[in-house]
């Protein structure tokens, strides 16, 4: 059974609608900032729905997780990717596997926010 009880309802809904979420995590050294983002994979169903002006909700989405670290002095500019390092990445097939990957990375679903509520440069 897929346990989604640790997810705030609004964040789980965002993921099911194909929206990205972000969590700031500790960086490996001073002068750096790090973020983990969860990007739901887009499906042919999403493409078809977008053509008709709507967004489908899907509890069976797959996800891509990426942990990036950036130079904190460049994070607000256009060149935020200079010196950026991909620390880790993973794919998760469904919400259950997503929860497992987050546990492996020692992250809680409650740490994630909408991108516009974070300082993630992407």
Short mmCIF file of the N, C-alpha and C atoms (twelve columns), coordinates in Angstrom:
data_MODEL
# 
_entry.id   MODEL 
# 
loop_
_atom_site.group_PDB 
_atom_site.id 
_atom_site.type_symbol 
_atom_site.label_atom_id 
_atom_site.label_alt_id 
_atom_site.label_comp_id 
_atom_site.label_asym_id 
_atom_site.label_seq_id 
_atom_site.Cartn_x 
_atom_site.Cartn_y 
_atom_site.Cartn_z 
_atom_site.pdbx_PDB_model_num 
ATOM 1   N N  . UNK A 1   0.844  -1.190 0.000   1 
ATOM 2   C CA . UNK A 1   0.000  0.000  0.000   1 
ATOM 3   C C  . UNK A 1   0.883  1.246  0.000   1 
ATOM 4   N N  . UNK A 2   0.473  2.253  -0.711  1 
ATOM 5   C CA . UNK A 2   1.224  3.488  -0.844  1 
ATOM 6   C C  . UNK A 2   0.866  4.432  0.297   1 
ATOM 7   N N  . UNK A 3   1.809  4.684  1.218   1 
ATOM 8   C CA . UNK A 3   1.554  5.566  2.360   1 
ATOM 9   C C  . UNK A 3   1.975  6.989  2.005   1 
ATOM 10  N N  . UNK A 4   0.988  7.850  1.837   1 
ATOM 11  C CA . UNK A 4   1.264  9.254  1.515   1 
ATOM 12  C C  . UNK A 4   0.944  10.153 2.702   1 
ATOM 13  N N  . UNK A 5   0.775  9.569  3.891   1 
ATOM 14  C CA . UNK A 5   0.350  10.339 5.060   1 
ATOM 15  C C  . UNK A 5   1.374  11.384 5.503   1 
ATOM 16  N N  . UNK A 6   2.634  11.228 5.142   1 
ATOM 17  C CA . UNK A 6   3.653  12.204 5.529   1 
ATOM 18  C C  . UNK A 6   3.660  13.438 4.635   1 
ATOM 19  N N  . UNK A 7   2.941  13.398 3.535   1 
ATOM 20  C CA . UNK A 7   2.911  14.521 2.606   1 
ATOM 21  C C  . UNK A 7   1.813  15.495 2.979   1 
ATOM 22  N N  . UNK A 8   2.112  16.782 3.076   1 
ATOM 23  C CA . UNK A 8   1.033  17.762 3.199   1 
ATOM 24  C C  . UNK A 8   0.146  17.632 1.947   1 
ATOM 25  N N  . UNK A 9   -1.136 17.747 2.118   1 
ATOM 26  C CA . UNK A 9   -2.081 17.533 1.020   1 
ATOM 27  C C  . UNK A 9   -1.778 18.426 -0.178  1 
ATOM 28  N N  . UNK A 10  -1.470 19.695 0.063   1 
ATOM 29  C CA . UNK A 10  -1.229 20.605 -1.063  1 
ATOM 30  C C  . UNK A 10  0.015  20.216 -1.854  1 
ATOM 31  N N  . UNK A 11  1.037  19.717 -1.178  1 
ATOM 32  C CA . UNK A 11  2.274  19.333 -1.876  1 
ATOM 33  C C  . UNK A 11  2.079  18.036 -2.665  1 
ATOM 34  N N  . UNK A 12  1.361  17.088 -2.079  1 
ATOM 35  C CA . UNK A 12  1.070  15.842 -2.797  1 
ATOM 36  C C  . UNK A 12  0.219  16.137 -4.031  1 
ATOM 37  N N  . UNK A 13  -0.738 17.026 -3.891  1 
ATOM 38  C CA . UNK A 13  -1.572 17.425 -5.028  1 
ATOM 39  C C  . UNK A 13  -0.717 18.071 -6.114  1 
ATOM 40  N N  . UNK A 14  0.214  18.930 -5.711  1 
ATOM 41  C CA . UNK A 14  1.104  19.573 -6.687  1 
ATOM 42  C C  . UNK A 14  1.897  18.524 -7.473  1 
ATOM 43  N N  . UNK A 15  2.455  17.548 -6.778  1 
ATOM 44  C CA . UNK A 15  3.201  16.495 -7.460  1 
ATOM 45  C C  . UNK A 15  2.306  15.730 -8.427  1 
ATOM 46  N N  . UNK A 16  1.106  15.412 -7.993  1 
ATOM 47  C CA . UNK A 16  0.172  14.669 -8.849  1 
ATOM 48  C C  . UNK A 16  -0.242 15.478 -10.067 1 
ATOM 49  N N  . UNK A 17  -0.181 16.803 -9.952  1 
ATOM 50  C CA . UNK A 17  -0.493 17.674 -11.087 1 
ATOM 51  C C  . UNK A 17  0.740  17.966 -11.943 1 
ATOM 52  N N  . UNK A 18  1.868  17.343 -11.599 1 
ATOM 53  C CA . UNK A 18  3.077  17.504 -12.403 1 
ATOM 54  C C  . UNK A 18  3.909  18.717 -12.047 1 
ATOM 55  N N  . UNK A 19  3.722  19.275 -10.853 1 
ATOM 56  C CA . UNK A 19  4.464  20.462 -10.424 1 
ATOM 57  C C  . UNK A 19  5.716  20.069 -9.649  1 
ATOM 58  N N  . UNK A 20  6.772  20.810 -9.834  1 
ATOM 59  C CA . UNK A 20  8.060  20.579 -9.165  1 
ATOM 60  C C  . UNK A 20  8.027  21.122 -7.746  1 
ATOM 61  N N  . UNK A 21  8.724  20.425 -6.828  1 
ATOM 62  C CA . UNK A 21  8.903  20.882 -5.453  1 
ATOM 63  C C  . UNK A 21  10.387 20.927 -5.132  1 
ATOM 64  N N  . UNK A 22  10.753 21.761 -4.150  1 
ATOM 65  C CA . UNK A 22  12.160 21.992 -3.814  1 
ATOM 66  C C  . UNK A 22  12.353 22.014 -2.305  1 
ATOM 67  N N  . UNK A 23  13.512 21.525 -1.868  1 
ATOM 68  C CA . UNK A 23  13.900 21.633 -0.453  1 
ATOM 69  C C  . UNK A 23  15.348 22.115 -0.399  1 
ATOM 70  N N  . UNK A 24  15.608 23.095 0.447   1 
ATOM 71  C CA . UNK A 24  17.000 23.498 0.665   1 
ATOM 72  C C  . UNK A 24  17.590 22.552 1.693   1 
ATOM 73  N N  . UNK A 25  18.800 22.095 1.427   1 
ATOM 74  C CA . UNK A 25  19.492 21.145 2.296   1 
ATOM 75  C C  . UNK A 25  20.875 21.700 2.626   1 
ATOM 76  N N  . UNK A 26  21.531 21.173 3.650   1 
ATOM 77  C CA . UNK A 26  22.866 21.679 3.983   1 
ATOM 78  C C  . UNK A 26  23.856 21.463 2.834   1 
ATOM 79  N N  . UNK A 27  24.692 22.451 2.620   1 
ATOM 80  C CA . UNK A 27  25.745 22.364 1.602   1 
ATOM 81  C C  . UNK A 27  26.960 21.658 2.197   1 
ATOM 82  N N  . UNK A 28  27.857 21.242 1.327   1 
ATOM 83  C CA . UNK A 28  29.041 20.505 1.780   1 
ATOM 84  C C  . UNK A 28  30.104 21.405 2.394   1 
ATOM 85  N N  . UNK A 29  30.030 22.717 2.077   1 
ATOM 86  C CA . UNK A 29  31.021 23.635 2.645   1 
ATOM 87  C C  . UNK A 29  30.478 25.059 2.629   1 
ATOM 88  N N  . UNK A 30  31.135 25.937 3.355   1 
ATOM 89  C CA . UNK A 30  30.723 27.339 3.380   1 
ATOM 90  C C  . UNK A 30  30.854 27.950 1.992   1 
ATOM 91  N N  . UNK A 31  30.023 28.941 1.742   1 
ATOM 92  C CA . UNK A 31  30.038 29.596 0.448   1 
ATOM 93  C C  . UNK A 31  29.216 28.866 -0.601  1 
ATOM 94  N N  . UNK A 32  28.523 27.824 -0.192  1 
ATOM 95  C CA . UNK A 32  27.711 27.031 -1.107  1 
ATOM 96  C C  . UNK A 32  26.279 26.945 -0.569  1 
ATOM 97  N N  . UNK A 33  25.326 26.706 -1.459  1 
ATOM 98  C CA . UNK A 33  23.938 26.415 -1.072  1 
ATOM 99  C C  . UNK A 33  23.489 25.219 -1.880  1 
ATOM 100 N N  . UNK A 34  22.653 24.403 -1.272  1 
ATOM 101 C CA . UNK A 34  22.238 23.159 -1.929  1 
ATOM 102 C C  . UNK A 34  20.724 22.996 -1.879  1 
ATOM 103 N N  . UNK A 35  20.199 22.391 -2.931  1 
ATOM 104 C CA . UNK A 35  18.767 22.167 -3.062  1 
ATOM 105 C C  . UNK A 35  18.506 20.785 -3.656  1 
ATOM 106 N N  . UNK A 36  17.430 20.181 -3.203  1 
ATOM 107 C CA . UNK A 36  16.946 18.940 -3.809  1 
ATOM 108 C C  . UNK A 36  15.615 19.280 -4.454  1 
ATOM 109 N N  . UNK A 37  15.476 18.900 -5.716  1 
ATOM 110 C CA . UNK A 37  14.184 19.129 -6.355  1 
ATOM 111 C C  . UNK A 37  13.587 17.817 -6.824  1 
ATOM 112 N N  . UNK A 38  12.268 17.780 -6.750  1 
ATOM 113 C CA . UNK A 38  11.487 16.643 -7.232  1 
ATOM 114 C C  . UNK A 38  10.732 17.133 -8.459  1 
ATOM 115 N N  . UNK A 39  11.018 16.520 -9.584  1 
ATOM 116 C CA . UNK A 39  10.351 16.899 -10.834 1 
ATOM 117 C C  . UNK A 39  9.521  15.713 -11.324 1 
ATOM 118 N N  . UNK A 40  8.200  15.845 -11.319 1 
ATOM 119 C CA . UNK A 40  7.362  14.778 -11.866 1 
ATOM 120 C C  . UNK A 40  7.628  14.625 -13.364 1 
ATOM 121 N N  . UNK A 41  7.704  13.393 -13.818 1 
ATOM 122 C CA . UNK A 41  7.892  13.127 -15.246 1 
ATOM 123 C C  . UNK A 41  6.603  13.431 -15.986 1 
ATOM 124 N N  . UNK A 42  6.749  14.037 -17.138 1 
ATOM 125 C CA . UNK A 42  5.594  14.332 -17.976 1 
ATOM 126 C C  . UNK A 42  5.300  13.125 -18.860 1 
ATOM 127 N N  . UNK A 43  4.031  12.851 -19.053 1 
ATOM 128 C CA . UNK A 43  3.603  11.696 -19.845 1 
ATOM 129 C C  . UNK A 43  2.885  12.167 -21.104 1 
ATOM 130 N N  . UNK A 44  2.643  11.257 -22.048 1 
ATOM 131 C CA . UNK A 44  1.853  11.629 -23.220 1 
ATOM 132 C C  . UNK A 44  0.457  12.146 -22.819 1 
ATOM 133 N N  . UNK A 45  -0.075 11.619 -21.719 1 
ATOM 134 C CA . UNK A 45  -1.381 12.086 -21.222 1 
ATOM 135 C C  . UNK A 45  -1.301 13.577 -20.858 1 
ATOM 136 N N  . UNK A 46  -0.169 13.987 -20.251 1 
ATOM 137 C CA . UNK A 46  0.015  15.398 -19.909 1 
ATOM 138 C C  . UNK A 46  0.030  16.254 -21.166 1 
ATOM 139 N N  . UNK A 47  0.772  15.807 -22.174 1 
ATOM 140 C CA . UNK A 47  0.862  16.568 -23.426 1 
ATOM 141 C C  . UNK A 47  -0.504 16.737 -24.077 1 
ATOM 142 N N  . UNK A 48  -1.263 15.669 -24.111 1 
ATOM 143 C CA . UNK A 48  -2.593 15.728 -24.712 1 
ATOM 144 C C  . UNK A 48  -3.500 16.667 -23.918 1 
ATOM 145 N N  . UNK A 49  -3.443 16.594 -22.602 1 
ATOM 146 C CA . UNK A 49  -4.268 17.454 -21.758 1 
ATOM 147 C C  . UNK A 49  -3.908 18.923 -21.954 1 
ATOM 148 N N  . UNK A 50  -2.612 19.225 -22.041 1 
ATOM 149 C CA . UNK A 50  -2.169 20.613 -22.229 1 
ATOM 150 C C  . UNK A 50  -2.705 21.189 -23.537 1 
ATOM 151 N N  . UNK A 51  -2.806 20.350 -24.564 1 
ATOM 152 C CA . UNK A 51  -3.360 20.809 -25.838 1 
ATOM 153 C C  . UNK A 51  -4.797 21.302 -25.677 1 
ATOM 154 N N  . UNK A 52  -5.494 20.709 -24.702 1 
ATOM 155 C CA . UNK A 52  -6.908 21.040 -24.485 1 
ATOM 156 C C  . UNK A 52  -7.103 22.005 -23.317 1 
ATOM 157 N N  . UNK A 53  -5.981 22.511 -22.767 1 
ATOM 158 C CA . UNK A 53  -6.056 23.547 -21.750 1 
ATOM 159 C C  . UNK A 53  -6.317 23.077 -20.332 1 
ATOM 160 N N  . UNK A 54  -6.003 21.835 -20.026 1 
ATOM 161 C CA . UNK A 54  -6.181 21.373 -18.649 1 
ATOM 162 C C  . UNK A 54  -4.969 20.566 -18.199 1 
ATOM 163 N N  . UNK A 55  -4.913 20.287 -16.910 1 
ATOM 164 C CA . UNK A 55  -3.789 19.568 -16.315 1 
ATOM 165 C C  . UNK A 55  -4.336 18.321 -15.626 1 
ATOM 166 N N  . UNK A 56  -3.873 17.147 -16.036 1 
ATOM 167 C CA . UNK A 56  -4.378 15.929 -15.402 1 
ATOM 168 C C  . UNK A 56  -3.700 15.662 -14.063 1 
ATOM 169 N N  . UNK A 57  -4.456 15.112 -13.149 1 
ATOM 170 C CA . UNK A 57  -3.900 14.667 -11.871 1 
ATOM 171 C C  . UNK A 57  -3.641 13.168 -11.987 1 
ATOM 172 N N  . UNK A 58  -2.462 12.735 -11.557 1 
ATOM 173 C CA . UNK A 58  -2.121 11.319 -11.664 1 
ATOM 174 C C  . UNK A 58  -1.360 10.874 -10.421 1 
ATOM 175 N N  . UNK A 59  -1.901 9.883  -9.740  1 
ATOM 176 C CA . UNK A 59  -1.248 9.338  -8.543  1 
ATOM 177 C C  . UNK A 59  -0.161 8.340  -8.916  1 
ATOM 178 N N  . UNK A 60  -0.042 8.016  -10.195 1 
ATOM 179 C CA . UNK A 60  0.948  7.021  -10.622 1 
ATOM 180 C C  . UNK A 60  2.120  7.637  -11.393 1 
ATOM 181 N N  . UNK A 61  2.416  8.892  -11.127 1 
ATOM 182 C CA . UNK A 61  3.515  9.567  -11.824 1 
ATOM 183 C C  . UNK A 61  4.873  9.003  -11.404 1 
ATOM 184 N N  . UNK A 62  5.837  9.137  -12.293 1 
ATOM 185 C CA . UNK A 62  7.238  8.854  -11.970 1 
ATOM 186 C C  . UNK A 62  7.917  10.185 -11.701 1 
ATOM 187 N N  . UNK A 63  9.048  10.138 -10.997 1 
ATOM 188 C CA . UNK A 63  9.716  11.358 -10.564 1 
ATOM 189 C C  . UNK A 63  11.214 11.288 -10.805 1 
ATOM 190 N N  . UNK A 64  11.801 12.456 -10.976 1 
ATOM 191 C CA . UNK A 64  13.257 12.616 -11.060 1 
ATOM 192 C C  . UNK A 64  13.666 13.509 -9.899  1 
ATOM 193 N N  . UNK A 65  14.608 13.039 -9.086  1 
ATOM 194 C CA . UNK A 65  15.131 13.829 -7.974  1 
ATOM 195 C C  . UNK A 65  16.557 14.221 -8.295  1 
ATOM 196 N N  . UNK A 66  16.895 15.481 -8.030  1 
ATOM 197 C CA . UNK A 66  18.257 15.965 -8.232  1 
ATOM 198 C C  . UNK A 66  18.672 16.821 -7.052  1 
ATOM 199 N N  . UNK A 67  19.876 16.574 -6.578  1 
ATOM 200 C CA . UNK A 67  20.476 17.332 -5.471  1 
ATOM 201 C C  . UNK A 67  21.614 18.150 -6.083  1 
ATOM 202 N N  . UNK A 68  21.411 19.462 -6.167  1 
ATOM 203 C CA . UNK A 68  22.393 20.371 -6.752  1 
ATOM 204 C C  . UNK A 68  22.989 21.265 -5.683  1 
ATOM 205 N N  . UNK A 69  24.252 21.592 -5.878  1 
ATOM 206 C CA . UNK A 69  24.921 22.540 -4.985  1 
ATOM 207 C C  . UNK A 69  25.480 23.681 -5.836  1 
ATOM 208 N N  . UNK A 70  25.311 24.919 -5.328  1 
ATOM 209 C CA . UNK A 70  25.672 26.117 -6.084  1 
ATOM 210 C C  . UNK A 70  26.594 27.016 -5.273  1 
ATOM 211 N N  . UNK A 71  27.356 27.834 -5.987  1 
ATOM 212 C CA . UNK A 71  28.134 28.900 -5.372  1 
ATOM 213 C C  . UNK A 71  27.132 29.936 -4.872  1 
ATOM 214 N N  . UNK A 72  27.119 30.212 -3.578  1 
ATOM 215 C CA . UNK A 72  26.094 31.097 -3.009  1 
ATOM 216 C C  . UNK A 72  26.168 32.521 -3.569  1 
ATOM 217 N N  . UNK A 73  27.318 32.946 -4.054  1 
ATOM 218 C CA . UNK A 73  27.441 34.297 -4.611  1 
ATOM 219 C C  . UNK A 73  26.824 34.413 -6.002  1 
ATOM 220 N N  . UNK A 74  26.612 33.304 -6.668  1 
ATOM 221 C CA . UNK A 74  26.053 33.328 -8.029  1 
ATOM 222 C C  . UNK A 74  24.580 32.943 -8.062  1 
ATOM 223 N N  . UNK A 75  24.030 32.554 -6.950  1 
ATOM 224 C CA . UNK A 75  22.696 31.956 -6.931  1 
ATOM 225 C C  . UNK A 75  21.592 32.882 -7.411  1 
ATOM 226 N N  . UNK A 76  21.772 34.179 -7.286  1 
ATOM 227 C CA . UNK A 76  20.712 35.104 -7.689  1 
ATOM 228 C C  . UNK A 76  20.874 35.641 -9.107  1 
ATOM 229 N N  . UNK A 77  21.944 35.281 -9.787  1 
ATOM 230 C CA . UNK A 77  22.173 35.813 -11.123 1 
ATOM 231 C C  . UNK A 77  21.850 34.818 -12.215 1 
ATOM 232 N N  . UNK A 78  22.106 35.252 -13.432 1 
ATOM 233 C CA . UNK A 78  21.872 34.396 -14.582 1 
ATOM 234 C C  . UNK A 78  22.900 33.274 -14.673 1 
ATOM 235 N N  . UNK A 79  24.053 33.473 -14.043 1 
ATOM 236 C CA . UNK A 79  25.133 32.495 -14.125 1 
ATOM 237 C C  . UNK A 79  25.162 31.557 -12.929 1 
ATOM 238 N N  . UNK A 80  24.001 31.260 -12.342 1 
ATOM 239 C CA . UNK A 80  23.945 30.406 -11.154 1 
ATOM 240 C C  . UNK A 80  24.538 29.022 -11.403 1 
ATOM 241 N N  . UNK A 81  24.568 28.601 -12.659 1 
ATOM 242 C CA . UNK A 81  25.056 27.260 -12.963 1 
ATOM 243 C C  . UNK A 81  26.580 27.161 -13.052 1 
ATOM 244 N N  . UNK A 82  27.289 28.301 -13.066 1 
ATOM 245 C CA . UNK A 82  28.753 28.247 -13.073 1 
ATOM 246 C C  . UNK A 82  29.209 27.732 -11.710 1 
ATOM 247 N N  . UNK A 83  29.930 26.665 -11.719 1 
ATOM 248 C CA . UNK A 83  30.410 26.054 -10.480 1 
ATOM 249 C C  . UNK A 83  29.384 25.163 -9.795  1 
ATOM 250 N N  . UNK A 84  28.217 25.000 -10.406 1 
ATOM 251 C CA . UNK A 84  27.198 24.121 -9.834  1 
ATOM 252 C C  . UNK A 84  27.645 22.664 -9.940  1 
ATOM 253 N N  . UNK A 85  27.269 21.886 -8.941  1 
ATOM 254 C CA . UNK A 85  27.657 20.473 -8.908  1 
ATOM 255 C C  . UNK A 85  26.410 19.630 -8.655  1 
ATOM 256 N N  . UNK A 86  26.207 18.630 -9.503  1 
ATOM 257 C CA . UNK A 86  25.140 17.659 -9.265  1 
ATOM 258 C C  . UNK A 86  25.670 16.663 -8.247  1 
ATOM 259 N N  . UNK A 87  25.152 16.711 -7.036  1 
ATOM 260 C CA . UNK A 87  25.618 15.865 -5.938  1 
ATOM 261 C C  . UNK A 87  25.052 14.460 -6.060  1 
ATOM 262 N N  . UNK A 88  23.765 14.360 -6.371  1 
ATOM 263 C CA . UNK A 88  23.109 13.056 -6.494  1 
ATOM 264 C C  . UNK A 88  21.859 13.202 -7.337  1 
ATOM 265 N N  . UNK A 89  21.443 12.101 -7.933  1 
ATOM 266 C CA . UNK A 89  20.186 12.077 -8.673  1 
ATOM 267 C C  . UNK A 89  19.594 10.682 -8.557  1 
ATOM 268 N N  . UNK A 90  18.295 10.606 -8.714  1 
ATOM 269 C CA . UNK A 90  17.601 9.326  -8.648  1 
ATOM 270 C C  . UNK A 90  16.274 9.440  -9.373  1 
ATOM 271 N N  . UNK A 91  15.820 8.317  -9.866  1 
ATOM 272 C CA . UNK A 91  14.486 8.223  -10.442 1 
ATOM 273 C C  . UNK A 91  13.628 7.421  -9.477  1 
ATOM 274 N N  . UNK A 92  12.370 7.793  -9.389  1 
ATOM 275 C CA . UNK A 92  11.426 7.079  -8.529  1 
ATOM 276 C C  . UNK A 92  10.190 6.740  -9.349  1 
ATOM 277 N N  . UNK A 93  9.859  5.473  -9.371  1 
ATOM 278 C CA . UNK A 93  8.677  4.996  -10.091 1 
ATOM 279 C C  . UNK A 93  7.494  5.019  -9.133  1 
ATOM 280 N N  . UNK A 94  6.782  6.121  -9.115  1 
ATOM 281 C CA . UNK A 94  5.602  6.235  -8.283  1 
ATOM 282 C C  . UNK A 94  5.866  6.865  -6.932  1 
ATOM 283 N N  . UNK A 95  4.777  7.160  -6.240  1 
ATOM 284 C CA . UNK A 95  4.845  7.854  -4.953  1 
ATOM 285 C C  . UNK A 95  5.506  7.015  -3.863  1 
ATOM 286 N N  . UNK A 96  5.281  5.726  -3.880  1 
ATOM 287 C CA . UNK A 96  5.874  4.848  -2.871  1 
ATOM 288 C C  . UNK A 96  7.399  4.852  -2.973  1 
ATOM 289 N N  . UNK A 97  7.894  4.719  -4.192  1 
ATOM 290 C CA . UNK A 97  9.348  4.733  -4.398  1 
ATOM 291 C C  . UNK A 97  9.916  6.119  -4.103  1 
ATOM 292 N N  . UNK A 98  9.162  7.165  -4.393  1 
ATOM 293 C CA . UNK A 98  9.589  8.521  -4.060  1 
ATOM 294 C C  . UNK A 98  9.805  8.647  -2.551  1 
ATOM 295 N N  . UNK A 99  8.866  8.141  -1.777  1 
ATOM 296 C CA . UNK A 99  8.985  8.175  -0.316  1 
ATOM 297 C C  . UNK A 99  10.217 7.392  0.150   1 
ATOM 298 N N  . UNK A 100 10.500 6.281  -0.508  1 
ATOM 299 C CA . UNK A 100 11.674 5.472  -0.167  1 
ATOM 300 C C  . UNK A 100 12.970 6.230  -0.469  1 
ATOM 301 N N  . UNK A 101 13.048 6.863  -1.637  1 
ATOM 302 C CA . UNK A 101 14.245 7.628  -2.002  1 
ATOM 303 C C  . UNK A 101 14.453 8.771  -1.010  1 
ATOM 304 N N  . UNK A 102 13.386 9.472  -0.659  1 
ATOM 305 C CA . UNK A 102 13.514 10.569 0.302   1 
ATOM 306 C C  . UNK A 102 14.026 10.053 1.644   1 
ATOM 307 N N  . UNK A 103 13.532 8.918  2.091   1 
ATOM 308 C CA . UNK A 103 14.012 8.332  3.347   1 
ATOM 309 C C  . UNK A 103 15.487 7.968  3.237   1 
ATOM 310 N N  . UNK A 104 15.896 7.406  2.103   1 
ATOM 311 C CA . UNK A 104 17.307 7.073  1.880   1 
ATOM 312 C C  . UNK A 104 18.183 8.319  1.917   1 
ATOM 313 N N  . UNK A 105 17.656 9.438  1.436   1 
ATOM 314 C CA . UNK A 105 18.392 10.704 1.413   1 
ATOM 315 C C  . UNK A 105 18.199 11.488 2.711   1 
ATOM 316 N N  . UNK A 106 17.509 10.895 3.659   1 
ATOM 317 C CA . UNK A 106 17.232 11.498 4.968   1 
ATOM 318 C C  . UNK A 106 16.489 12.829 4.833   1 
ATOM 319 N N  . UNK A 107 15.485 12.816 3.978   1 
ATOM 320 C CA . UNK A 107 14.645 13.990 3.766   1 
ATOM 321 C C  . UNK A 107 13.203 13.643 4.106   1 
ATOM 322 N N  . UNK A 108 12.483 14.625 4.589   1 
ATOM 323 C CA . UNK A 108 11.075 14.474 4.900   1 
ATOM 324 C C  . UNK A 108 10.241 15.174 3.829   1 
ATOM 325 N N  . UNK A 109 9.115  14.601 3.459   1 
ATOM 326 C CA . UNK A 109 8.237  15.298 2.510   1 
ATOM 327 C C  . UNK A 109 7.864  16.700 2.991   1 
ATOM 328 N N  . UNK A 110 7.831  16.909 4.290   1 
ATOM 329 C CA . UNK A 110 7.437  18.210 4.845   1 
ATOM 330 C C  . UNK A 110 8.500  19.294 4.633   1 
ATOM 331 N N  . UNK A 111 9.696  18.918 4.206   1 
ATOM 332 C CA . UNK A 111 10.751 19.901 3.922   1 
ATOM 333 C C  . UNK A 111 10.543 20.599 2.580   1 
ATOM 334 N N  . UNK A 112 9.722  20.029 1.727   1 
ATOM 335 C CA . UNK A 112 9.581  20.532 0.368   1 
ATOM 336 C C  . UNK A 112 8.571  21.663 0.285   1 
ATOM 337 N N  . UNK A 113 8.927  22.634 -0.548  1 
ATOM 338 C CA . UNK A 113 8.085  23.810 -0.776  1 
ATOM 339 C C  . UNK A 113 7.940  24.009 -2.283  1 
ATOM 340 N N  . UNK A 114 7.075  24.942 -2.641  1 
ATOM 341 C CA . UNK A 114 6.951  25.306 -4.048  1 
ATOM 342 C C  . UNK A 114 8.212  26.072 -4.454  1 
ATOM 343 N N  . UNK A 115 8.636  25.946 -5.702  1 
ATOM 344 C CA . UNK A 115 9.863  26.631 -6.132  1 
ATOM 345 C C  . UNK A 115 9.857  28.138 -5.841  1 
ATOM 346 N N  . UNK A 116 8.716  28.787 -6.001  1 
ATOM 347 C CA . UNK A 116 8.647  30.235 -5.779  1 
ATOM 348 C C  . UNK A 116 8.752  30.608 -4.296  1 
ATOM 349 N N  . UNK A 117 8.640  29.633 -3.407  1 
ATOM 350 C CA . UNK A 117 8.819  29.865 -1.969  1 
ATOM 351 C C  . UNK A 117 10.233 29.512 -1.514  1 
ATOM 352 N N  . UNK A 118 11.110 29.269 -2.468  1 
ATOM 353 C CA . UNK A 118 12.492 28.899 -2.149  1 
ATOM 354 C C  . UNK A 118 13.437 29.849 -2.894  1 
ATOM 355 N N  . UNK A 119 14.706 29.705 -2.623  1 
ATOM 356 C CA . UNK A 119 15.708 30.479 -3.347  1 
ATOM 357 C C  . UNK A 119 16.439 29.608 -4.370  1 
ATOM 358 N N  . UNK A 120 15.846 28.475 -4.686  1 
ATOM 359 C CA . UNK A 120 16.396 27.593 -5.713  1 
ATOM 360 C C  . UNK A 120 16.501 28.376 -7.017  1 
ATOM 361 N N  . UNK A 121 17.671 28.383 -7.647  1 
ATOM 362 C CA . UNK A 121 17.846 29.217 -8.835  1 
ATOM 363 C C  . UNK A 121 17.202 28.680 -10.102 1 
ATOM 364 N N  . UNK A 122 16.763 27.444 -10.119 1 
ATOM 365 C CA . UNK A 122 16.179 26.893 -11.361 1 
ATOM 366 C C  . UNK A 122 14.811 27.455 -11.626 1 
# 
